[in-house]
XYZ file of C-alpha atoms in Angstrom:
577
model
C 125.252 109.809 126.796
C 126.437 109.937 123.194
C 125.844 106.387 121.051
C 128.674 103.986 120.862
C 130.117 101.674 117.798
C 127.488 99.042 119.448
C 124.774 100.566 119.331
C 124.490 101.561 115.872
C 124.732 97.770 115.136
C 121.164 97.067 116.959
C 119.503 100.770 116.439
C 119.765 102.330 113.059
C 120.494 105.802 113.421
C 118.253 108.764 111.534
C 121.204 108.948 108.564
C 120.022 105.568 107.241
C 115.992 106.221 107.407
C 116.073 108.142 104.355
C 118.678 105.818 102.297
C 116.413 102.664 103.506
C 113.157 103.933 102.380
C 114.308 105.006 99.271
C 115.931 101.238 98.425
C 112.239 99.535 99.816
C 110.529 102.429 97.459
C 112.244 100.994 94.347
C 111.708 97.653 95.675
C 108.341 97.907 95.818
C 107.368 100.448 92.401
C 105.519 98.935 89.555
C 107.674 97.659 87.038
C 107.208 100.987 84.756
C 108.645 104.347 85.680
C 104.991 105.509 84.835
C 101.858 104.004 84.223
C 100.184 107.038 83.234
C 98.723 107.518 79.815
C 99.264 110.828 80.116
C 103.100 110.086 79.870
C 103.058 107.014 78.032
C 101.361 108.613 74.936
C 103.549 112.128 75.836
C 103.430 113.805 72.659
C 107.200 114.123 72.902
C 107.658 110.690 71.743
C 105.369 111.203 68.748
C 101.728 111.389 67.623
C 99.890 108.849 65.018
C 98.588 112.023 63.071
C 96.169 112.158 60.136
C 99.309 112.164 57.806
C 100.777 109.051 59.006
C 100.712 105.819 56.821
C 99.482 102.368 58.104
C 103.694 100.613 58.861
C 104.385 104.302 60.707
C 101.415 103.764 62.688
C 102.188 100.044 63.578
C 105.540 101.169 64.317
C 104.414 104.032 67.023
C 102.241 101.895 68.668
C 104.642 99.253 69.019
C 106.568 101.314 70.702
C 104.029 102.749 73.225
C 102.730 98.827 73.721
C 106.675 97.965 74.605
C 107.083 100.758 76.750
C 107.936 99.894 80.131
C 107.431 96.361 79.351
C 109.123 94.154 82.126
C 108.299 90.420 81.415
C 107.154 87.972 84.187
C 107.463 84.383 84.593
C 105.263 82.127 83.468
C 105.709 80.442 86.651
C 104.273 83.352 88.158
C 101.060 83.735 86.095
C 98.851 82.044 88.802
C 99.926 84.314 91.702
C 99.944 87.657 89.363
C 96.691 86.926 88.147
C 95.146 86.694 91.188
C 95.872 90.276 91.352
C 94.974 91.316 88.185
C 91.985 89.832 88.022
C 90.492 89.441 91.656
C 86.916 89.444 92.124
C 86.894 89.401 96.285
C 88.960 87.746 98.962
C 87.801 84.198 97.555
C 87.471 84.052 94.210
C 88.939 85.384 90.714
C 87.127 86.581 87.339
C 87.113 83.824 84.661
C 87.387 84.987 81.105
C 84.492 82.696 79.477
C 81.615 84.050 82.039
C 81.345 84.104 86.436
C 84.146 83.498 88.404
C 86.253 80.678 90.380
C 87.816 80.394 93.493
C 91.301 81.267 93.911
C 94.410 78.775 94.470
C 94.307 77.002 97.972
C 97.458 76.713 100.078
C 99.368 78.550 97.138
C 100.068 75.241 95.205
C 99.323 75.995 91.539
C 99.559 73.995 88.113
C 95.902 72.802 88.118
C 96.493 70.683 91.659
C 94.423 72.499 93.706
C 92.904 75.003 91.535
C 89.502 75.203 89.387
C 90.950 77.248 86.950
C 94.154 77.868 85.047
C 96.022 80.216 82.629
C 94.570 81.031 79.175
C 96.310 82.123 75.975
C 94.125 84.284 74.214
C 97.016 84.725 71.567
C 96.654 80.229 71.283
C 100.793 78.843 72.354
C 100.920 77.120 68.963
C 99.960 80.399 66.709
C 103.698 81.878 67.649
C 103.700 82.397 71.472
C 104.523 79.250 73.046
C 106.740 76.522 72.842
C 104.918 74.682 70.334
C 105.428 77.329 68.606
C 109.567 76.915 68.308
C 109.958 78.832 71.693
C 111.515 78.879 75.186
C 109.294 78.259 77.918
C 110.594 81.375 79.084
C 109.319 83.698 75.814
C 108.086 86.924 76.771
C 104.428 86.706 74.832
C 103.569 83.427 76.635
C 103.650 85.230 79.718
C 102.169 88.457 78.549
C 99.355 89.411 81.647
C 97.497 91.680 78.468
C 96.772 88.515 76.733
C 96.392 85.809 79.762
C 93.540 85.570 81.905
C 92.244 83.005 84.131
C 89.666 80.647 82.628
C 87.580 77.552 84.094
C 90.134 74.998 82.732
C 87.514 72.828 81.139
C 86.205 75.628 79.136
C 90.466 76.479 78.235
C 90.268 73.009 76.955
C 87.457 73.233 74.894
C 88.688 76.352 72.938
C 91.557 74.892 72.461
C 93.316 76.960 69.813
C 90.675 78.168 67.745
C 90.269 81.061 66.183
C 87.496 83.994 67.745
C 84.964 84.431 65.488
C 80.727 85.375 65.588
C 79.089 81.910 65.403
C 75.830 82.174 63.560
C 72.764 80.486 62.732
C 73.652 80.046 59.782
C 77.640 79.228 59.569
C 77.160 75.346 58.540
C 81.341 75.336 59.948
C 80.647 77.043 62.839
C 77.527 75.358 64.325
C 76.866 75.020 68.352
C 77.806 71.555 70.074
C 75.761 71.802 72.756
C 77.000 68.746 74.610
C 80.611 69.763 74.705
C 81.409 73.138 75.215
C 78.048 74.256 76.704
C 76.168 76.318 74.065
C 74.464 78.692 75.631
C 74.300 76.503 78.921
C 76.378 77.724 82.022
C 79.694 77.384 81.837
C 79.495 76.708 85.828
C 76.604 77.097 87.926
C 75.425 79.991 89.258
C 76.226 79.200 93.416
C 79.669 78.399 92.545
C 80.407 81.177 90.163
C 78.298 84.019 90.068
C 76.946 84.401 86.225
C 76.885 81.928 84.284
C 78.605 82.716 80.823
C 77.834 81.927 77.592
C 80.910 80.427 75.379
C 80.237 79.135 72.157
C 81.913 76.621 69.747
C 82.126 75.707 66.422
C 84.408 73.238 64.522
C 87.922 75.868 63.920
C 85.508 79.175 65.762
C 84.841 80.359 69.819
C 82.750 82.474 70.461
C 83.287 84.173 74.319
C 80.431 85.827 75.904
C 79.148 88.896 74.971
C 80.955 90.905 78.440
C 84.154 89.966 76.876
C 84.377 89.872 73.676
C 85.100 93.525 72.849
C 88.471 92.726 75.502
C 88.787 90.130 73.648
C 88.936 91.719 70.318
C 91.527 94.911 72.025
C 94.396 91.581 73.632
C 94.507 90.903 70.445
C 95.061 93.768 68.548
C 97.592 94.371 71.221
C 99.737 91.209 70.884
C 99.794 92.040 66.845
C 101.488 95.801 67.157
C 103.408 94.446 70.330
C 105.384 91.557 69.015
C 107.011 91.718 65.506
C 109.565 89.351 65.940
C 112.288 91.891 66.391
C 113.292 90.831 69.902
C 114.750 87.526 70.912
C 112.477 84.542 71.068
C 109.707 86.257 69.815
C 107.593 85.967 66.642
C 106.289 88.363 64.215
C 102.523 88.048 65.274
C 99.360 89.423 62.435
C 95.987 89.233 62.672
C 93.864 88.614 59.695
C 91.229 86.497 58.061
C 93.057 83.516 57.279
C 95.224 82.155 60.008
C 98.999 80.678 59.760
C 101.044 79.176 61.551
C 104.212 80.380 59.510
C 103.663 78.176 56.853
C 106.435 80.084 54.616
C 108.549 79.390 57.389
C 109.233 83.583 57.857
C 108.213 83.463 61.468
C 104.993 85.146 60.831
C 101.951 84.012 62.905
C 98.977 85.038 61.469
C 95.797 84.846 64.032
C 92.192 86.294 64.118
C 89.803 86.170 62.801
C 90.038 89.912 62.607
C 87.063 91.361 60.469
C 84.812 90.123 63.228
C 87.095 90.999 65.959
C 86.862 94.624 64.328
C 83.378 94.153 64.785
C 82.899 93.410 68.576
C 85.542 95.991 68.897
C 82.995 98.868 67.614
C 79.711 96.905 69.227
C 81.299 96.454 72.594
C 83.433 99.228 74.314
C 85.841 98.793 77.074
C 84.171 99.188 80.367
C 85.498 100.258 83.462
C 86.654 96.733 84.617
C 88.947 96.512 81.356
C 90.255 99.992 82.268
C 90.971 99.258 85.382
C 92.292 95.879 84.054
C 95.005 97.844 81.869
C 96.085 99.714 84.769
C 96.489 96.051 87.018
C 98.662 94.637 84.167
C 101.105 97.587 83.777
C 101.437 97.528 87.821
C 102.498 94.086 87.761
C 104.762 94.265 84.112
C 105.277 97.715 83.455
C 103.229 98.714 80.145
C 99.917 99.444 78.435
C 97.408 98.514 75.919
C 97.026 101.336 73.685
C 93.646 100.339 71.995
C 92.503 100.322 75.493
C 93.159 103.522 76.759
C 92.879 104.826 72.414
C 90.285 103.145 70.849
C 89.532 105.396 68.129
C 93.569 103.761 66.651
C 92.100 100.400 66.004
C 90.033 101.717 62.823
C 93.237 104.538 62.246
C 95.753 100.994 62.039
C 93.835 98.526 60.547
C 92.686 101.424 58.067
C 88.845 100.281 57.752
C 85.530 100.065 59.281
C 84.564 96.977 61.019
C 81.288 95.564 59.254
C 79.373 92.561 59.533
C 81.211 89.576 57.941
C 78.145 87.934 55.507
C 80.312 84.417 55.029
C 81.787 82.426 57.425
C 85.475 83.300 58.070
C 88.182 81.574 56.707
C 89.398 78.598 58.637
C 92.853 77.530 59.868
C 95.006 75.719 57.669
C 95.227 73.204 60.671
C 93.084 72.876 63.793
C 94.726 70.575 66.260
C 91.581 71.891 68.966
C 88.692 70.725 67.114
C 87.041 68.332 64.832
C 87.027 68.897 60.899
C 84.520 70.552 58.898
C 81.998 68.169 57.873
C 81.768 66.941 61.377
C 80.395 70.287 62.668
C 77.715 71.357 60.426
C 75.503 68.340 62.070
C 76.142 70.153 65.183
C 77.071 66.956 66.856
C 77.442 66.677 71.069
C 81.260 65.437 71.504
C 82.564 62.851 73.192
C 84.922 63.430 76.632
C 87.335 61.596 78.815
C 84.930 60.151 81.804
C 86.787 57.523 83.566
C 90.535 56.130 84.105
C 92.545 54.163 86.088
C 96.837 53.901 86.322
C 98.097 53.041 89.334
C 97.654 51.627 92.577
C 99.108 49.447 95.488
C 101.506 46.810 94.728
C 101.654 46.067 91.181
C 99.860 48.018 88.743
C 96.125 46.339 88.318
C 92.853 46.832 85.995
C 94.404 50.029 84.404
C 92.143 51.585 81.744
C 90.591 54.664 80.115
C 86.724 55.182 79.140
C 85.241 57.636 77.015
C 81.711 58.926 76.617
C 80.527 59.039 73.322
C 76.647 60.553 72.346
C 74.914 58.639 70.783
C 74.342 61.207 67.894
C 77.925 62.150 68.237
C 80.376 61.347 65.705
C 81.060 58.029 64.980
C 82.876 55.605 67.048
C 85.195 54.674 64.260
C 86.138 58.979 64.040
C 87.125 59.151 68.132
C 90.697 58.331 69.374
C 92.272 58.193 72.297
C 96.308 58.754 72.694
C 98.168 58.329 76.027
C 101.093 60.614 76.550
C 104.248 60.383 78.543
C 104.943 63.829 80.167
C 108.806 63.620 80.685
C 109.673 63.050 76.593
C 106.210 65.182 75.653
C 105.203 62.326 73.328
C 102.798 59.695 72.970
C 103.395 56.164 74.134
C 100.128 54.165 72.676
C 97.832 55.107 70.033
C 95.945 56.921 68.370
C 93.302 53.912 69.417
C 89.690 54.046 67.635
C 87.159 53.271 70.189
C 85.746 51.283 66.892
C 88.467 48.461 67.279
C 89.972 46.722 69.988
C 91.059 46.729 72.728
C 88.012 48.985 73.336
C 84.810 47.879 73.816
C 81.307 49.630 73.987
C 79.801 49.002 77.452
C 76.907 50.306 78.969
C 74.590 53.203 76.673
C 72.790 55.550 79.266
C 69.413 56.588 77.652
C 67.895 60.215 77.989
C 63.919 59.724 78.645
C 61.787 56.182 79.667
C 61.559 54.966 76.172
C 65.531 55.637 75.172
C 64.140 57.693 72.695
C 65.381 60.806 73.492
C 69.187 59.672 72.417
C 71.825 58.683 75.090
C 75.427 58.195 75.675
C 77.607 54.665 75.158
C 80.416 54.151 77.102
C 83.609 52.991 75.467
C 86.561 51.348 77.712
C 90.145 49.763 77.349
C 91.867 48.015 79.193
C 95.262 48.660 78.489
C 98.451 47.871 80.988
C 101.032 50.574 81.455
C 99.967 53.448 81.643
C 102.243 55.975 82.880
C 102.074 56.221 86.562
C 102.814 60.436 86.452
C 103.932 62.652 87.357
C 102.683 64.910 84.365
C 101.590 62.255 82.224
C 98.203 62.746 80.212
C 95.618 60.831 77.166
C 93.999 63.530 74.526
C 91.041 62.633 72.548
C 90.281 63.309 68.793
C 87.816 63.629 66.176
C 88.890 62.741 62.641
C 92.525 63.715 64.076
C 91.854 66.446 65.513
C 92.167 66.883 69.309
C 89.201 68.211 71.297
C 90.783 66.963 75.124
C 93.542 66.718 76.614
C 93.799 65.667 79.913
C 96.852 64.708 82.541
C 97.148 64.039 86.002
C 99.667 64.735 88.642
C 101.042 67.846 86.707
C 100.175 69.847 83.566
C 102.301 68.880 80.408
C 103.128 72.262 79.208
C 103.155 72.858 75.793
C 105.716 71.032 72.758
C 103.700 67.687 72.692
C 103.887 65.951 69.195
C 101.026 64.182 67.954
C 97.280 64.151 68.468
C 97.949 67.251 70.831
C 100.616 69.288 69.429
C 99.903 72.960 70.138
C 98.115 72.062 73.327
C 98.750 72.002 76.944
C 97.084 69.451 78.756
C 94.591 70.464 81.774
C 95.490 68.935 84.997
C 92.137 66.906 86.291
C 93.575 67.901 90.119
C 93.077 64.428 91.524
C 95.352 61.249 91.581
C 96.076 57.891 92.309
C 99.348 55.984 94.333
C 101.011 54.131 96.275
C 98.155 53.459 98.531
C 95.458 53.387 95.842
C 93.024 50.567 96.124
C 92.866 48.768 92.465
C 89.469 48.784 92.331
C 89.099 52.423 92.540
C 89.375 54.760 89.902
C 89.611 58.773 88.838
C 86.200 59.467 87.467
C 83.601 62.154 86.702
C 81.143 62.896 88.876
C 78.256 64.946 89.028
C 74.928 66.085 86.896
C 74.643 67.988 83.707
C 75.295 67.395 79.938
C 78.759 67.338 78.765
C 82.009 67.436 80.054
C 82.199 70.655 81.741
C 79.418 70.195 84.152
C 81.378 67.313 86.309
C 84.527 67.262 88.365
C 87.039 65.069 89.033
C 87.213 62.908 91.938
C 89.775 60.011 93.118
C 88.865 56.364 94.610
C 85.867 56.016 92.992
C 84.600 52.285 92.417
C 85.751 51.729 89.151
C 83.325 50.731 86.682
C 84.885 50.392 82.919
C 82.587 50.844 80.546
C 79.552 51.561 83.179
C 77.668 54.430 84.510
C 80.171 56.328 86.954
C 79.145 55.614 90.525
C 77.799 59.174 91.435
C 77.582 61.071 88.146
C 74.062 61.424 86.132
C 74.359 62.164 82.073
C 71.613 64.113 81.431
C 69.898 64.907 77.945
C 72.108 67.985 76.106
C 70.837 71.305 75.863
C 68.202 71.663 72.528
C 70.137 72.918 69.425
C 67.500 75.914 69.303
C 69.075 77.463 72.176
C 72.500 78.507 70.740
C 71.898 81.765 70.025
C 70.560 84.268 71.319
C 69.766 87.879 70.330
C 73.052 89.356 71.975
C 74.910 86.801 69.867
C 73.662 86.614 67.078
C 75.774 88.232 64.662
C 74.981 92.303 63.045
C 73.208 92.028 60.360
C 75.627 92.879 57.310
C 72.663 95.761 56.046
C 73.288 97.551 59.549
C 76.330 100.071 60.084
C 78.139 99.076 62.930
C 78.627 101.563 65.709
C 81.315 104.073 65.784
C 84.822 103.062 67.404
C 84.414 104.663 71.027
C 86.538 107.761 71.663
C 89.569 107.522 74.192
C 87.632 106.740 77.692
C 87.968 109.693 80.126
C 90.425 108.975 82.937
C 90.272 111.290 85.976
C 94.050 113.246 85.598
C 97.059 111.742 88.223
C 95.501 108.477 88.534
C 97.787 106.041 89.637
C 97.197 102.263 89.524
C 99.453 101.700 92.594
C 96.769 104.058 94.824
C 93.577 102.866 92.676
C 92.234 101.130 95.571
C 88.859 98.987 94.901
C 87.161 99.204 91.376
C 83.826 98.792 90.181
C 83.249 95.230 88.955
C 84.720 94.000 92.219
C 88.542 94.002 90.868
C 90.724 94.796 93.677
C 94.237 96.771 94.119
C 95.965 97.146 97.475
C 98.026 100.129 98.380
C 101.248 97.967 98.354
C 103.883 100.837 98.267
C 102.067 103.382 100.773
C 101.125 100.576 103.850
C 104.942 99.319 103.494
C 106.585 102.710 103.452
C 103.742 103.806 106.349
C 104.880 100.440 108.027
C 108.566 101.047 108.048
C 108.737 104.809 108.909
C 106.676 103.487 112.091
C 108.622 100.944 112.678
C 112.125 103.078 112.408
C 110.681 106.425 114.140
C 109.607 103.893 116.665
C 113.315 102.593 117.257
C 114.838 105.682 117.067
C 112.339 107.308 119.513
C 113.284 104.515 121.930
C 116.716 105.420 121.380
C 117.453 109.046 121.527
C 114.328 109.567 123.748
């Protein structure tokens, strides 16, 4: 019996397979027609020959980097990333050493996650909103340059510049109670390896695995963006950073004669390959000093060699504390207690900070509070040396105290912003080193203590049904800021020991360096750039499968397309059978 009108409204008939496949096909296809090298770098679209001058070269690989590109949301970042940089079902790769677990319940933003989104290319050096653009720019969203970091560890870099801390770099020394010099950046049951990032007063210093990818995001944001495009900047790398100073929309970041460096002394491995084929699945181009190496020496038309004096530091550095406060290699101080809201009206609100005792001094530390909605501070910049702070209670390292300790600093202050999104950064001779919020992340265009910085979302809150003698505080064991966590009702004790959290003696200053980080000597020759890596010919990220380095792609395209012929042969089997 032949099909009626009615039928064809319920069973799709065999006409409409092909037509339907090919619509969920483009659906589901990475965003670039090809993410091939092979046709990317097609010699049809030209060659950076021997003959070609340094602009030409720029300009070619500009347009190779562009090719394809097909910009995501920011607001998508957390979900993409997961992707890119997967480790296993649980957990994600964290650029600054180990890895975290990934986003519960899919709420993002900090809430519910250990780590969040870092700027390699820093927001307020041309790529972000504090930077003079949208929140919807292209290069703040740019999966080449953004990679998921442990968001204490985002906070602590702040904005400064990568660089080789040495032994000897008076600007550039170690704090070992801050950032965690040489200490792990997480422990080893909850993250895997423990990583190795460095500080210095206006320098970071990432851990050895990454710092050659490092060096090649870079290199790639500088041919990639050159301000041609709408709400874009012209982005350089160099020696001497600037943030468009001449007011020419020129971003100058680096600092690029070490970058050079880790470049030659660290080649990409197969995780970073395979990393440059997740990204272009997800926005539809490459990074050409990834997949051709040998161009970062052609482009930047020298040899990387070891810099012998310390490189030249911002003309501002919002992230960090100044000069002359670094070369004593002082422990920092961090956020460690607060309290804003609770039941019925608003009770014992305050903030406390813990300050090492051979930390700066009291009379260099501030403490702003920020309202999230207007992006600007409401009270301070408050020295914890003058009122309405008060030094409490000083935790001593050893039996005698003589092994140094930490004071704690608290004030009580009324007011403070109940959230959402609302946040308190802390400074060193003006310069912030924290920034903190809570119910929400406050995303970029802050004036103030913290302009240039978004704040890191401590995950925990208080409200409605908040008991007012509870607080958000740290607990936990370790050093320095990054070794505790956040938790919520907490008895609060202002300007006390935290109820659950030990401060234990910081790391020795001897330990900041090791051999792998210590920087070439300047007598050596640095190895060659690395040749093009050898990719096995037809290789198609969508199909890659799992990788080495336990970075995982899923067969998207082919299971849907396998999915839906079943599921249509299956219907029209049950109807013309």
């Amino acid at each position: 019996m032949p099909p009626t009108p009615r039928d064809f409204q319920h069973r799709p008939p065999l006409l409409f397979l092909p037509l339907t496949l090919l619509l969920l096909l483009l659906q589901l296809t990475p965003a670039s027609a090809s993410c091939d090298p092979a046709v990317v770098y097609d010699p049809t679209w030209g060659t950076p020959g021997a003959g070609k001058g340094a602009e030409e070269l720029r300009a070619w690989l500009h347009s190779r980097a562009s090719a394809g590109h097909a910009p995501k949301s920011y607001n998508d970042a957390y979900q993409l990333l997961e992707t890119i940089d997967g480790f296993n079902a649980s957990h994600v790769n964290v650029v600054y050493g180990g890895t975290a677990p990934r986003c519960r319940n899919g709420a993002y933003y900090g809430r519910t996650c250990e780590w969040n989104r870092e700027h390699l290319w820093p927001q307020s050096y041309g790529v972000g909103e504090s930077a003079g653009l949208t929140a919807g720019a292209t290069p703040r969203s740019d999966m080449h340059a953004l990679m998921p970091s442990r968001a204490a560890l985002n906070s602590a870099r702040g904005n400064r510049a990568f660089a080789q801390i040495t032994a000897d770099d008076a600007r550039g020394t170690c704090a070992p109670g801050y950032a965690g010099c040489e200490s792990p950046v997480c422990t080893p049951t909850a993250c895997g390896v423990p990583g190795t990032a460095q500080h210095g007063s206006d320098m970071w210093t990432p851990p050895a695995e990454y710092r050659g990818f490092v060096a090649r995001a870079l290199f790639y944001m500088d041919v990639r963006y050159d301000g041609q495009e709408d709400n874009t900047h012209n982005l350089r790398l160099g020696d001497v950073l600037d943030r468009d100073t001449a007011g020419a929309g020129t971003f100058t970041f680096g600092v690029l004669s070490h970058l050079l460096q880790w470049h030659a002394d660290h080649p990409a491995q197969a995780w970073e390959l395979e990393r440059n084929d997740a990204v272009c699945v997800q926005q539809g181009n490459r990074n050409p000093f990834v997949d051709k190496p040998e161009l970062v020496t052609a482009l930047y038309n020298t040899s990387p060699t070891s810099p012998t004096t310390s490189p030249s530091s911002p003309t501002t550095s919002p992230a960090s504390p100044n000069a002359t406060e670094a070369t004593a290699a002082k422990p920092m101080p961090w956020i460690n207690e607060m309290h804003y809201d609770n039941a019925g009206a608003d009770a014992g609100e305050f903030v406390e900070v813990a300050l090492p005792l051979d930390g700066p001094a009291a009379a260099q530390v501030s403490v702003t509070l920020y309202n999230g909605k207007g992006k600007a501070p409401y009270w301070g910049p408050a020295l914890l040396s003058e009122a309405p702070f008060v030094r409490g209670e000083v935790v001593t390292f050893g039996t005698d105290g003589g092994g140094g300790g930490v004071a704690l600093y608290s004030a009580a202050r009324s007011g403070i912003q109940n959230g959402g999104s609302d946040g308190v950064a802390l400074a060193v001779a003006g310069a912030a080193i924290q920034f903190l919020s809570y119910e929400g992340v406050i995303d970029g265009g802050v004036g103030g203590t913290a302009a240039g910085i978004v704040s890191t979302d401590v995950g925990v809150k208080e409200g409605a049904t908040t008991a007012a003698t509870t607080s958000l505080s740290l607990q936990g064991r370790g050093s320095g800021y990054p070794a505790f966590a956040w938790a919520a009702g907490v008895a609060a004790t202002p300007g006390a020991r935290n109820a659950g959290q030990t401060i234990d003696a910081p790391p020795s200053s001897g330990a900041c360096l090791t051999p792998e980080s210590s920087s070439p000597s300047a007598t050596t020759a640095p190895s060659s750039p690395p040749a093009s890596p050898q990719r096995s010919s037809g290789t198609k990220a969508t199909l890659a499968g799992v990788g080495s380095g336990g970075h995982h792609y899923t067969f998207t395209v082919v299971v849907a397309l396998a999915v839906t012929l079943v599921f249509y042969v299956g219907g029209l089997f049950r109807y013309y059978i």
